[in-house]
Amino acid sequence: MLFNSWIFVALVIVTIIIYYAPFTKRWQPHILLGASFIFYAYDSLPLLLLLVLSAVINAAASYGAVYLKHSHMFATLGIIANLAILTFFKYSGLLSDTFLDINSGIGHFLTTIPLPLGISFYTFSGISLVIDAYRGRLDKHAQIVPVSFSKHLKNTMLFICFFPKLLAGPISKSKDFFAEIEQKHFSAINWQSSFKALVLGYFLKMVIADNLQDFTFWMAYPFFTFRGTGTLLLCLLGYSIQIFADFAGYSLIAIGVAALFGYRLPTNFHFPYISSSFHEFWKRWHITLSQFLMEYLYFSIGGNRRGRTRTYINLILTMTIGGLWHGAGWSYMVWGAFHGLCLAVERAVCGKRANCIQLGQGKFMSKLSYHISITFVFMLVSFGWLFFMLPHFDQAILFVKCIFTNYSISPFIDPKILPILIYSIPVFWYHFIYFNREKQWVKKYVLCYDYVFYSIMLFLILTNSGTAGSFVYFQF
């Protein structure tokens, strides 16, 4: 069920009415769980059983990791079970295509396995729960698992299946989510915060991302082979804006809907395109995934505690695995390795310097370096998105080749894709205002009249939405 569909709006409204009714308040977690099952079963009824099985496995593993003997064994088995489910359903096709004959036998069978929606996100949520529960056994003050297994099962089911974050995050931590499972009151809803998150989220998705996809499709093979260099570069810029608007839009909608039910989901995007280094970029882009990889993978394999060379290796390895998590294609792994390499080189060359480029001393040179660094990081990040648009690695390489060889194709920039610039302006403005938020003219003439911008966004949602499409991260 898509967030940008009327059936979803109806589900949310009906659930809110039942959820806050005086005679059903004691059943609020069960109501949310029922709504989550309906939400997921709308598109994947048979795979709902897998979602429920995943939640039960994680409830049992996390409970055993706290209260039963051989706690380490329960934690280990829980993590293995999550990874096994993720590998079987997400990577069977990739492994079959790489190592087996896909035209017969087990190779063909593996290519027919469906990809459950949101499997990457709910398995990561399960892994974090199991690890946090095991760590809580070692630290009694960090304990998150109640003594009652039935209560823990209920909490875990809601944590894993909570429909606003189910398909594409944000990836919330169990200790934060469990602490909020309590009776909610209609009067406690922060309507202003929820409204702003929903309007901005739907604007980014329906007006920006959905309109841009009608132009960036020219990046697909074989269309890009017949387009001029300027057209290809403009499409790459458009896709960079599109993927931000699409995923940031989803996260904001999830945060806004969750707030209607009294739950706070963590911020997932924080103006990533003003980053002056790759380190900063990953503190602003898909923040909850970055934190997950940092806490549960990077630190677990040694982090920066085993010397400079090992630190660089750990960075590249962490980002490579993070890239492969995004999709069952080698180009996703290359994308992750690319970012890992950028982080490693940046750390080696720049150390802890804020800007990845430093031209000189003095106020002017520092400011110039800062802006050039932002531009440089944005350009490399935008180039990296090519591996998302073209998951076949050979096609991505061909696209790069065409950028350098198609300069003689006329027109250099196809006039039909110039609207990319128009739909990119709001995203650049969004970052620009935040970048200058402390300046008096922004405080006086922009921030004080933000209701005007939200009114305009709401109007454009109703009048200028693009072709409705699923969210980019649903494929992960």
CSV table of C-alpha atoms in Angstrom, one decimal:
chain,number,residue,atom,x,y,z
A,1,MET,CA,0.0,0.0,0.0
A,2,LEU,CA,1.5,3.2,-1.1
A,3,PHE,CA,1.6,6.3,1.1
A,4,ASN,CA,0.6,8.4,-1.9
A,5,SER,CA,-2.7,6.5,-2.4
A,6,TRP,CA,-6.2,7.2,-1.2
A,7,ILE,CA,-6.6,3.8,0.3
A,8,PHE,CA,-3.7,4.6,2.6
A,9,VAL,CA,-5.3,7.9,3.6
A,10,ALA,CA,-8.5,6.0,4.4
A,11,LEU,CA,-6.6,3.4,6.4
A,12,VAL,CA,-5.0,6.1,8.5
A,13,ILE,CA,-8.3,8.0,9.1
A,14,VAL,CA,-10.2,4.9,10.1
A,15,THR,CA,-7.4,3.7,12.3
A,16,ILE,CA,-7.2,7.0,14.1
A,17,ILE,CA,-11.0,7.0,14.8
A,18,ILE,CA,-10.9,3.5,16.3
A,19,TYR,CA,-7.5,4.1,18.0
A,20,TYR,CA,-8.7,7.1,20.0
A,21,ALA,CA,-12.2,5.9,20.7
A,22,PRO,CA,-12.9,5.9,24.4
A,23,PHE,CA,-13.9,2.3,24.6
A,24,THR,CA,-10.9,1.0,22.6
A,25,LYS,CA,-8.0,2.8,24.3
A,26,ARG,CA,-6.8,-0.2,26.2
A,27,TRP,CA,-6.4,-2.0,22.9
A,28,GLN,CA,-4.4,0.7,21.1
A,29,PRO,CA,-1.3,-1.5,20.4
A,30,HIS,CA,-3.5,-4.3,19.0
A,31,ILE,CA,-5.4,-1.8,16.8
A,32,LEU,CA,-2.1,-0.5,15.4
A,33,LEU,CA,-0.9,-4.0,14.8
A,34,GLY,CA,-4.1,-4.9,13.0
A,35,ALA,CA,-3.7,-1.8,10.8
A,36,SER,CA,-0.1,-2.8,10.1
A,37,PHE,CA,-1.2,-6.3,9.0
A,38,ILE,CA,-3.8,-4.8,6.7
A,39,PHE,CA,-1.3,-2.3,5.3
A,40,TYR,CA,1.2,-5.0,4.5
A,41,ALA,CA,-1.3,-7.7,3.4
A,42,TYR,CA,-2.8,-5.2,0.9
A,43,ASP,CA,0.1,-5.9,-1.5
A,44,SER,CA,1.7,-9.1,0.0
A,45,LEU,CA,-0.9,-11.3,1.7
A,46,PRO,CA,1.2,-14.5,1.5
A,47,LEU,CA,4.3,-12.7,2.6
A,48,LEU,CA,2.6,-11.4,5.7
A,49,LEU,CA,3.3,-14.8,7.2
A,50,LEU,CA,7.0,-14.1,6.7
A,51,LEU,CA,6.8,-10.8,8.5
A,52,VAL,CA,5.0,-12.4,11.4
A,53,LEU,CA,7.5,-15.2,11.5
A,54,SER,CA,10.4,-12.7,11.6
A,55,ALA,CA,8.8,-10.9,14.5
A,56,VAL,CA,8.2,-14.1,16.4
A,57,ILE,CA,11.8,-15.3,15.8
A,58,ASN,CA,13.2,-11.9,17.1
A,59,ALA,CA,10.9,-11.9,20.1
A,60,ALA,CA,12.0,-15.5,21.0
A,61,ALA,CA,15.7,-14.8,20.4
A,62,SER,CA,15.8,-11.5,22.3
A,63,TYR,CA,13.9,-13.0,25.2
A,64,GLY,CA,16.2,-16.0,25.3
A,65,ALA,CA,19.2,-13.7,25.1
A,66,VAL,CA,18.1,-12.1,28.4
A,67,TYR,CA,16.4,-14.7,30.6
A,68,LEU,CA,17.5,-18.1,29.4
A,69,LYS,CA,20.7,-20.1,29.7
A,70,HIS,CA,23.2,-19.9,26.9
A,71,SER,CA,22.1,-16.3,26.1
A,72,HIS,CA,24.9,-15.9,23.7
A,73,MET,CA,23.6,-18.8,21.7
A,74,PHE,CA,20.1,-17.3,21.5
A,75,ALA,CA,21.5,-14.0,20.3
A,76,THR,CA,23.7,-15.6,17.7
A,77,LEU,CA,20.9,-17.8,16.4
A,78,GLY,CA,18.6,-14.8,16.2
A,79,ILE,CA,21.1,-12.8,14.1
A,80,ILE,CA,21.8,-15.8,11.9
A,81,ALA,CA,18.0,-16.4,11.4
A,82,ASN,CA,17.6,-12.7,10.3
A,83,LEU,CA,20.5,-12.8,7.9
A,84,ALA,CA,19.3,-16.2,6.5
A,85,ILE,CA,15.8,-14.8,5.8
A,86,LEU,CA,17.3,-11.7,4.2
A,87,THR,CA,19.8,-13.7,2.1
A,88,PHE,CA,17.3,-16.3,0.9
A,89,PHE,CA,14.6,-13.9,-0.2
A,90,LYS,CA,16.8,-11.0,-1.4
A,91,TYR,CA,20.0,-12.4,-2.7
A,92,SER,CA,19.0,-15.8,-4.0
A,93,GLY,CA,18.5,-14.4,-7.5
A,94,LEU,CA,21.8,-12.6,-7.5
A,95,LEU,CA,23.8,-15.6,-6.3
A,96,SER,CA,21.9,-17.9,-8.7
A,97,ASP,CA,22.6,-15.5,-11.6
A,98,THR,CA,26.3,-15.4,-10.6
A,99,PHE,CA,27.1,-19.0,-9.8
A,100,LEU,CA,24.4,-21.2,-11.2
A,101,ASP,CA,22.5,-22.0,-14.4
A,102,ILE,CA,19.3,-19.9,-14.2
A,103,ASN,CA,17.6,-21.9,-16.9
A,104,SER,CA,17.2,-25.1,-15.1
A,105,GLY,CA,17.1,-26.8,-11.7
A,106,ILE,CA,17.8,-24.9,-8.4
A,107,GLY,CA,19.2,-22.0,-10.3
A,108,HIS,CA,15.8,-21.3,-12.0
A,109,PHE,CA,14.0,-21.9,-8.7
A,110,LEU,CA,16.1,-19.3,-6.9
A,111,THR,CA,15.3,-16.7,-9.5
A,112,THR,CA,11.6,-17.1,-8.9
A,113,ILE,CA,11.7,-16.3,-5.2
A,114,PRO,CA,9.7,-13.1,-4.5
A,115,LEU,CA,11.2,-10.1,-2.8
A,116,PRO,CA,9.1,-9.2,0.2
A,117,LEU,CA,8.5,-5.5,0.6
A,118,GLY,CA,10.5,-3.9,3.4
A,119,ILE,CA,12.5,-7.1,4.2
A,120,SER,CA,15.8,-5.2,4.5
A,121,PHE,CA,14.3,-2.8,7.0
A,122,TYR,CA,12.4,-5.2,9.2
A,123,THR,CA,15.3,-7.7,9.4
A,124,PHE,CA,17.7,-4.9,10.4
A,125,SER,CA,15.1,-3.9,13.1
A,126,GLY,CA,15.1,-7.5,14.3
A,127,ILE,CA,18.9,-7.6,14.4
A,128,SER,CA,19.1,-4.4,16.5
A,129,LEU,CA,16.5,-5.8,18.9
A,130,VAL,CA,18.4,-9.0,19.5
A,131,ILE,CA,21.8,-7.3,19.9
A,132,ASP,CA,20.3,-4.6,22.3
A,133,ALA,CA,18.6,-7.3,24.3
A,134,TYR,CA,21.8,-9.2,24.7
A,135,ARG,CA,23.7,-6.1,25.7
A,136,GLY,CA,21.0,-5.3,28.1
A,137,ARG,CA,21.6,-8.6,29.9
A,138,LEU,CA,25.1,-7.5,30.5
A,139,ASP,CA,24.0,-4.0,31.6
A,140,LYS,CA,20.9,-4.2,33.8
A,141,HIS,CA,20.3,-0.5,33.4
A,142,ALA,CA,19.8,-1.0,29.7
A,143,GLN,CA,17.3,-3.8,29.9
A,144,ILE,CA,14.5,-3.5,27.4
A,145,VAL,CA,12.9,-7.0,27.6
A,146,PRO,CA,10.0,-7.5,30.1
A,147,VAL,CA,9.8,-10.6,32.2
A,148,SER,CA,6.5,-11.6,30.6
A,149,PHE,CA,7.1,-13.2,27.2
A,150,SER,CA,3.6,-12.5,26.0
A,151,LYS,CA,4.1,-8.8,26.7
A,152,HIS,CA,7.5,-8.9,25.0
A,153,LEU,CA,6.0,-10.7,22.0
A,154,LYS,CA,3.3,-8.0,21.7
A,155,ASN,CA,5.9,-5.2,21.9
A,156,THR,CA,8.1,-6.9,19.4
A,157,MET,CA,5.3,-7.5,16.9
A,158,LEU,CA,4.4,-3.8,17.1
A,159,PHE,CA,8.0,-2.7,16.9
A,160,ILE,CA,8.7,-4.8,13.8
A,161,CYS,CA,5.4,-4.3,12.0
A,162,PHE,CA,4.5,-0.7,12.8
A,163,PHE,CA,3.2,0.4,9.4
A,164,PRO,CA,4.6,3.9,9.1
A,165,LYS,CA,8.2,2.7,9.2
A,166,LEU,CA,7.7,-0.9,8.0
A,167,LEU,CA,8.7,-0.7,4.4
A,168,ALA,CA,11.5,1.9,4.3
A,169,GLY,CA,12.3,3.1,7.8
A,170,PRO,CA,13.4,5.2,9.6
A,171,ILE,CA,15.1,2.3,11.4
A,172,SER,CA,14.2,3.0,15.1
A,173,LYS,CA,15.9,1.5,18.1
A,174,SER,CA,13.9,-1.0,20.2
A,175,LYS,CA,14.6,0.8,23.5
A,176,ASP,CA,13.3,4.1,22.1
A,177,PHE,CA,10.2,2.5,20.6
A,178,PHE,CA,9.4,0.2,23.5
A,179,ALA,CA,9.5,3.2,25.9
A,180,GLU,CA,6.6,4.8,23.9
A,181,ILE,CA,4.3,1.8,24.0
A,182,GLU,CA,1.7,3.2,26.3
A,183,GLN,CA,-1.8,4.6,26.2
A,184,LYS,CA,-2.1,7.6,23.9
A,185,HIS,CA,-4.5,10.5,24.0
A,186,PHE,CA,-6.0,12.4,21.1
A,187,SER,CA,-5.4,15.8,22.9
A,188,ALA,CA,-1.6,15.0,23.0
A,189,ILE,CA,-1.2,15.0,19.2
A,190,ASN,CA,1.3,17.6,18.0
A,191,TRP,CA,-0.8,18.6,15.0
A,192,GLN,CA,1.5,21.4,13.8
A,193,SER,CA,4.6,19.2,13.7
A,194,SER,CA,2.7,16.3,12.1
A,195,PHE,CA,1.0,18.6,9.5
A,196,LYS,CA,4.3,20.1,8.5
A,197,ALA,CA,6.0,16.7,8.2
A,198,LEU,CA,3.2,15.4,6.1
A,199,VAL,CA,2.9,18.4,3.8
A,200,LEU,CA,6.6,18.6,3.2
A,201,GLY,CA,6.9,14.8,2.7
A,202,TYR,CA,4.0,14.6,0.2
A,203,PHE,CA,5.3,17.7,-1.6
A,204,LEU,CA,8.8,16.2,-2.0
A,205,LYS,CA,7.4,12.8,-3.2
A,206,MET,CA,4.4,13.8,-5.3
A,207,VAL,CA,5.4,17.1,-6.8
A,208,ILE,CA,9.2,16.8,-7.0
A,209,ALA,CA,10.1,13.1,-7.2
A,210,ASP,CA,7.1,11.9,-9.2
A,211,ASN,CA,7.5,14.7,-11.7
A,212,LEU,CA,11.2,14.2,-12.1
A,213,GLN,CA,10.8,10.5,-12.8
A,214,ASP,CA,9.0,11.5,-16.0
A,215,PHE,CA,12.3,13.0,-17.2
A,216,THR,CA,15.1,11.0,-15.6
A,217,PHE,CA,13.8,7.8,-17.3
A,218,TRP,CA,16.0,8.8,-20.2
A,219,MET,CA,18.9,7.5,-18.1
A,220,ALA,CA,17.7,4.0,-18.6
A,221,TYR,CA,19.3,1.7,-21.1
A,222,PRO,CA,19.4,2.0,-24.1
A,223,PHE,CA,17.8,5.5,-24.2
A,224,PHE,CA,20.9,7.2,-22.8
A,225,THR,CA,23.1,6.0,-25.6
A,226,PHE,CA,21.4,8.4,-28.0
A,227,ARG,CA,21.5,11.5,-25.8
A,228,GLY,CA,24.0,14.3,-25.7
A,229,THR,CA,26.5,14.9,-22.9
A,230,GLY,CA,24.6,17.9,-21.5
A,231,THR,CA,21.4,15.9,-21.4
A,232,LEU,CA,23.0,13.0,-19.6
A,233,LEU,CA,24.6,15.3,-17.0
A,234,LEU,CA,21.3,17.1,-16.4
A,235,CYS,CA,19.5,13.8,-16.0
A,236,LEU,CA,22.1,12.8,-13.5
A,237,LEU,CA,21.5,16.0,-11.5
A,238,GLY,CA,17.7,15.4,-11.8
A,239,TYR,CA,18.0,11.9,-10.4
A,240,SER,CA,20.1,13.1,-7.5
A,241,ILE,CA,17.3,15.5,-6.6
A,242,GLN,CA,14.7,12.8,-7.3
A,243,ILE,CA,16.1,10.2,-5.0
A,244,PHE,CA,16.5,12.7,-2.2
A,245,ALA,CA,13.0,14.0,-2.6
A,246,ASP,CA,11.6,10.5,-2.9
A,247,PHE,CA,13.3,9.0,0.2
A,248,ALA,CA,13.3,12.1,2.4
A,249,GLY,CA,9.6,12.5,1.4
A,250,TYR,CA,8.9,8.9,2.6
A,251,SER,CA,10.7,9.4,5.9
A,252,LEU,CA,8.8,12.7,6.6
A,253,ILE,CA,5.4,11.0,5.8
A,254,ALA,CA,6.3,8.1,8.1
A,255,ILE,CA,7.3,10.5,10.9
A,256,GLY,CA,4.1,12.6,10.4
A,257,VAL,CA,1.8,9.5,10.4
A,258,ALA,CA,3.6,8.0,13.4
A,259,ALA,CA,3.1,11.2,15.3
A,260,LEU,CA,-0.7,11.0,14.7
A,261,PHE,CA,-0.6,7.8,16.8
A,262,GLY,CA,1.7,9.3,19.5
A,263,TYR,CA,5.0,7.7,18.4
A,264,ARG,CA,8.2,9.6,17.6
A,265,LEU,CA,10.3,8.2,14.8
A,266,PRO,CA,13.9,9.5,14.4
A,267,THR,CA,15.0,12.0,11.9
A,268,ASN,CA,16.3,10.3,8.8
A,269,PHE,CA,17.5,13.2,6.6
A,270,HIS,CA,19.0,16.5,7.7
A,271,PHE,CA,19.8,18.6,4.6
A,272,PRO,CA,22.4,16.2,3.2
A,273,TYR,CA,23.3,18.3,0.1
A,274,ILE,CA,25.0,21.0,2.1
A,275,SER,CA,27.6,18.5,3.4
A,276,SER,CA,31.2,19.7,3.0
A,277,SER,CA,32.6,16.2,3.5
A,278,PHE,CA,31.6,12.6,3.0
A,279,HIS,CA,31.7,12.1,6.7
A,280,GLU,CA,29.2,14.9,7.2
A,281,PHE,CA,27.1,13.6,4.3
A,282,TRP,CA,26.6,10.2,6.1
A,283,LYS,CA,25.6,12.1,9.2
A,284,ARG,CA,22.8,13.8,7.2
A,285,TRP,CA,21.7,11.1,4.7
A,286,HIS,CA,19.7,8.1,5.8
A,287,ILE,CA,20.8,8.8,9.3
A,288,THR,CA,19.3,5.8,10.9
A,289,LEU,CA,21.0,3.4,8.5
A,290,SER,CA,24.3,5.2,9.0
A,291,GLN,CA,23.9,4.8,12.8
A,292,PHE,CA,23.0,1.2,12.5
A,293,LEU,CA,26.0,0.4,10.3
A,294,MET,CA,28.3,2.4,12.6
A,295,GLU,CA,27.0,0.8,15.9
A,296,TYR,CA,26.4,-2.8,14.9
A,297,LEU,CA,29.0,-3.3,12.1
A,298,TYR,CA,31.8,-0.8,12.0
A,299,PHE,CA,32.5,-0.8,15.8
A,300,SER,CA,32.0,-4.6,15.9
A,301,ILE,CA,34.8,-5.2,13.4
A,302,GLY,CA,37.2,-2.9,15.2
A,303,GLY,CA,36.2,0.6,14.0
A,304,ASN,CA,39.1,3.0,14.3
A,305,ARG,CA,40.7,1.2,17.3
A,306,ARG,CA,43.2,-1.0,15.4
A,307,GLY,CA,45.4,1.5,13.5
A,308,ARG,CA,45.0,3.7,10.5
A,309,THR,CA,45.2,1.0,7.8
A,310,ARG,CA,42.6,-1.2,9.6
A,311,THR,CA,40.4,1.9,10.0
A,312,TYR,CA,40.4,2.5,6.2
A,313,ILE,CA,39.6,-1.2,5.6
A,314,ASN,CA,36.8,-1.1,8.1
A,315,LEU,CA,35.3,2.0,6.5
A,316,ILE,CA,35.4,0.4,3.0
A,317,LEU,CA,34.1,-2.9,4.2
A,318,THR,CA,31.2,-1.3,6.2
A,319,MET,CA,30.1,0.8,3.3
A,320,THR,CA,30.4,-2.1,0.8
A,321,ILE,CA,28.1,-4.2,2.9
A,322,GLY,CA,25.8,-1.2,3.3
A,323,GLY,CA,25.7,-0.8,-0.4
A,324,LEU,CA,24.9,-4.5,-1.0
A,325,TRP,CA,22.1,-4.2,1.6
A,326,HIS,CA,20.5,-1.6,-0.6
A,327,GLY,CA,19.9,-4.1,-3.5
A,328,ALA,CA,20.6,-7.5,-4.9
A,329,GLY,CA,23.0,-6.3,-7.6
A,330,TRP,CA,26.8,-5.9,-7.8
A,331,SER,CA,26.4,-2.3,-8.8
A,332,TYR,CA,25.0,-1.5,-5.3
A,333,MET,CA,28.1,-3.1,-3.8
A,334,VAL,CA,30.2,-0.9,-6.1
A,335,TRP,CA,28.3,2.1,-5.0
A,336,GLY,CA,28.9,1.2,-1.3
A,337,ALA,CA,32.6,0.6,-2.0
A,338,PHE,CA,32.8,3.9,-3.8
A,339,HIS,CA,31.5,5.7,-0.7
A,340,GLY,CA,33.7,3.7,1.6
A,341,LEU,CA,36.7,4.6,-0.6
A,342,CYS,CA,35.7,8.3,-0.5
A,343,LEU,CA,35.5,8.1,3.3
A,344,ALA,CA,38.8,6.4,3.6
A,345,VAL,CA,40.7,8.7,1.3
A,346,GLU,CA,39.1,11.7,3.0
A,347,ARG,CA,40.1,10.5,6.4
A,348,ALA,CA,43.7,9.8,5.2
A,349,VAL,CA,44.1,13.2,3.4
A,350,CYS,CA,41.9,15.6,5.4
A,351,GLY,CA,41.9,13.9,8.9
A,352,LYS,CA,39.2,15.5,11.0
A,353,ARG,CA,39.1,18.7,9.0
A,354,ALA,CA,35.5,19.9,8.4
A,355,ASN,CA,36.0,20.7,4.7
A,356,CYS,CA,37.3,18.0,2.3
A,357,ILE,CA,39.0,20.8,0.3
A,358,GLN,CA,41.2,23.5,1.9
A,359,LEU,CA,42.6,26.2,-0.4
A,360,GLY,CA,44.2,28.5,2.1
A,361,GLN,CA,44.0,30.5,5.3
A,362,GLY,CA,41.9,33.6,6.0
A,363,LYS,CA,38.1,34.2,6.1
A,364,PHE,CA,37.6,34.5,2.4
A,365,MET,CA,39.7,31.4,1.5
A,366,SER,CA,38.0,29.4,4.2
A,367,LYS,CA,34.6,30.4,3.0
A,368,LEU,CA,35.5,29.7,-0.6
A,369,SER,CA,36.9,26.3,0.4
A,370,TYR,CA,33.7,25.5,2.3
A,371,HIS,CA,31.5,26.2,-0.8
A,372,ILE,CA,33.8,24.3,-3.2
A,373,SER,CA,33.8,21.4,-0.8
A,374,ILE,CA,30.0,21.3,-0.7
A,375,THR,CA,29.9,21.4,-4.5
A,376,PHE,CA,32.6,18.7,-4.8
A,377,VAL,CA,30.8,16.3,-2.4
A,378,PHE,CA,27.4,16.9,-4.1
A,379,MET,CA,28.9,16.2,-7.5
A,380,LEU,CA,30.5,12.9,-6.4
A,381,VAL,CA,27.4,11.8,-4.5
A,382,SER,CA,25.3,12.6,-7.6
A,383,PHE,CA,27.7,10.5,-9.7
A,384,GLY,CA,27.3,7.6,-7.3
A,385,TRP,CA,23.5,7.6,-7.7
A,386,LEU,CA,24.1,6.3,-11.2
A,387,PHE,CA,24.6,2.8,-9.8
A,388,PHE,CA,21.1,3.1,-8.3
A,389,MET,CA,19.4,4.1,-11.5
A,390,LEU,CA,21.4,1.5,-13.5
A,391,PRO,CA,21.8,-1.6,-11.3
A,392,HIS,CA,23.5,-3.5,-14.1
A,393,PHE,CA,27.2,-2.5,-13.7
A,394,ASP,CA,28.0,-2.7,-17.4
A,395,GLN,CA,25.2,-0.2,-18.2
A,396,ALA,CA,26.5,2.2,-15.5
A,397,ILE,CA,30.0,2.1,-17.1
A,398,LEU,CA,28.5,2.6,-20.5
A,399,PHE,CA,26.6,5.7,-19.2
A,400,VAL,CA,29.9,7.2,-18.0
A,401,LYS,CA,31.5,6.4,-21.4
A,402,CYS,CA,28.6,8.2,-23.2
A,403,ILE,CA,29.1,11.3,-21.0
A,404,PHE,CA,32.6,11.7,-22.6
A,405,THR,CA,31.7,10.5,-26.1
A,406,ASN,CA,28.3,12.0,-26.8
A,407,TYR,CA,29.4,15.6,-26.7
A,408,SER,CA,28.8,15.9,-30.5
A,409,ILE,CA,25.3,14.6,-30.4
A,410,SER,CA,22.8,17.3,-31.1
A,411,PRO,CA,21.2,18.8,-29.1
A,412,PHE,CA,23.8,19.1,-26.4
A,413,ILE,CA,20.9,19.5,-23.9
A,414,ASP,CA,17.5,18.3,-25.0
A,415,PRO,CA,15.0,21.1,-24.3
A,416,LYS,CA,12.4,18.4,-23.3
A,417,ILE,CA,14.2,17.7,-20.1
A,418,LEU,CA,14.8,21.3,-19.0
A,419,PRO,CA,11.9,21.1,-16.5
A,420,ILE,CA,14.4,19.1,-14.4
A,421,LEU,CA,15.8,22.5,-13.4
A,422,ILE,CA,12.4,23.8,-12.4
A,423,TYR,CA,11.6,20.8,-10.2
A,424,SER,CA,15.1,20.9,-8.7
A,425,ILE,CA,14.7,24.5,-7.5
A,426,PRO,CA,12.5,23.8,-4.4
A,427,VAL,CA,15.1,21.2,-3.2
A,428,PHE,CA,17.9,23.7,-3.6
A,429,TRP,CA,15.9,26.4,-1.9
A,430,TYR,CA,15.1,24.0,0.9
A,431,HIS,CA,18.8,23.5,1.6
A,432,PHE,CA,19.7,27.1,0.9
A,433,ILE,CA,17.2,28.4,3.6
A,434,TYR,CA,18.6,26.0,6.2
A,435,PHE,CA,22.1,26.9,5.2
A,436,ASN,CA,21.4,30.6,5.9
A,437,ARG,CA,18.9,30.0,8.8
A,438,GLU,CA,20.9,32.3,11.2
A,439,LYS,CA,20.8,35.3,8.8
A,440,GLN,CA,18.4,38.1,9.7
A,441,TRP,CA,16.8,38.3,6.4
A,442,VAL,CA,15.9,34.6,6.5
A,443,LYS,CA,14.5,34.9,10.1
A,444,LYS,CA,12.5,38.0,9.2
A,445,TYR,CA,11.2,37.3,5.7
A,446,VAL,CA,11.2,33.5,5.4
A,447,LEU,CA,11.0,31.6,8.7
A,448,CYS,CA,8.3,33.9,10.1
A,449,TYR,CA,6.1,33.3,7.1
A,450,ASP,CA,6.6,29.5,6.7
A,451,TYR,CA,2.9,29.0,6.6
A,452,VAL,CA,2.9,30.7,3.2
A,453,PHE,CA,5.3,28.1,1.9
A,454,TYR,CA,3.3,25.2,3.4
A,455,SER,CA,0.2,26.6,1.8
A,456,ILE,CA,1.9,26.8,-1.6
A,457,MET,CA,3.2,23.2,-1.2
A,458,LEU,CA,-0.3,22.0,-0.3
A,459,PHE,CA,-1.7,23.7,-3.3
A,460,LEU,CA,0.9,22.1,-5.6
A,461,ILE,CA,0.2,18.7,-4.1
A,462,LEU,CA,-3.4,19.0,-5.2
A,463,THR,CA,-2.8,20.6,-8.6
A,464,ASN,CA,0.7,19.5,-9.8
A,465,SER,CA,1.4,16.0,-8.6
A,466,GLY,CA,3.4,13.9,-11.1
A,467,THR,CA,2.7,10.4,-12.2
A,468,ALA,CA,2.1,8.3,-9.1
A,469,GLY,CA,4.8,5.8,-8.5
A,470,SER,CA,6.2,3.6,-5.7
A,471,PHE,CA,8.9,4.9,-3.5
A,472,VAL,CA,12.5,4.2,-4.7
A,473,TYR,CA,13.5,2.4,-1.4
A,474,PHE,CA,10.6,0.0,-1.6
A,475,GLN,CA,12.8,-2.2,-3.8
A,476,PHE,CA,15.3,-2.5,-1.0
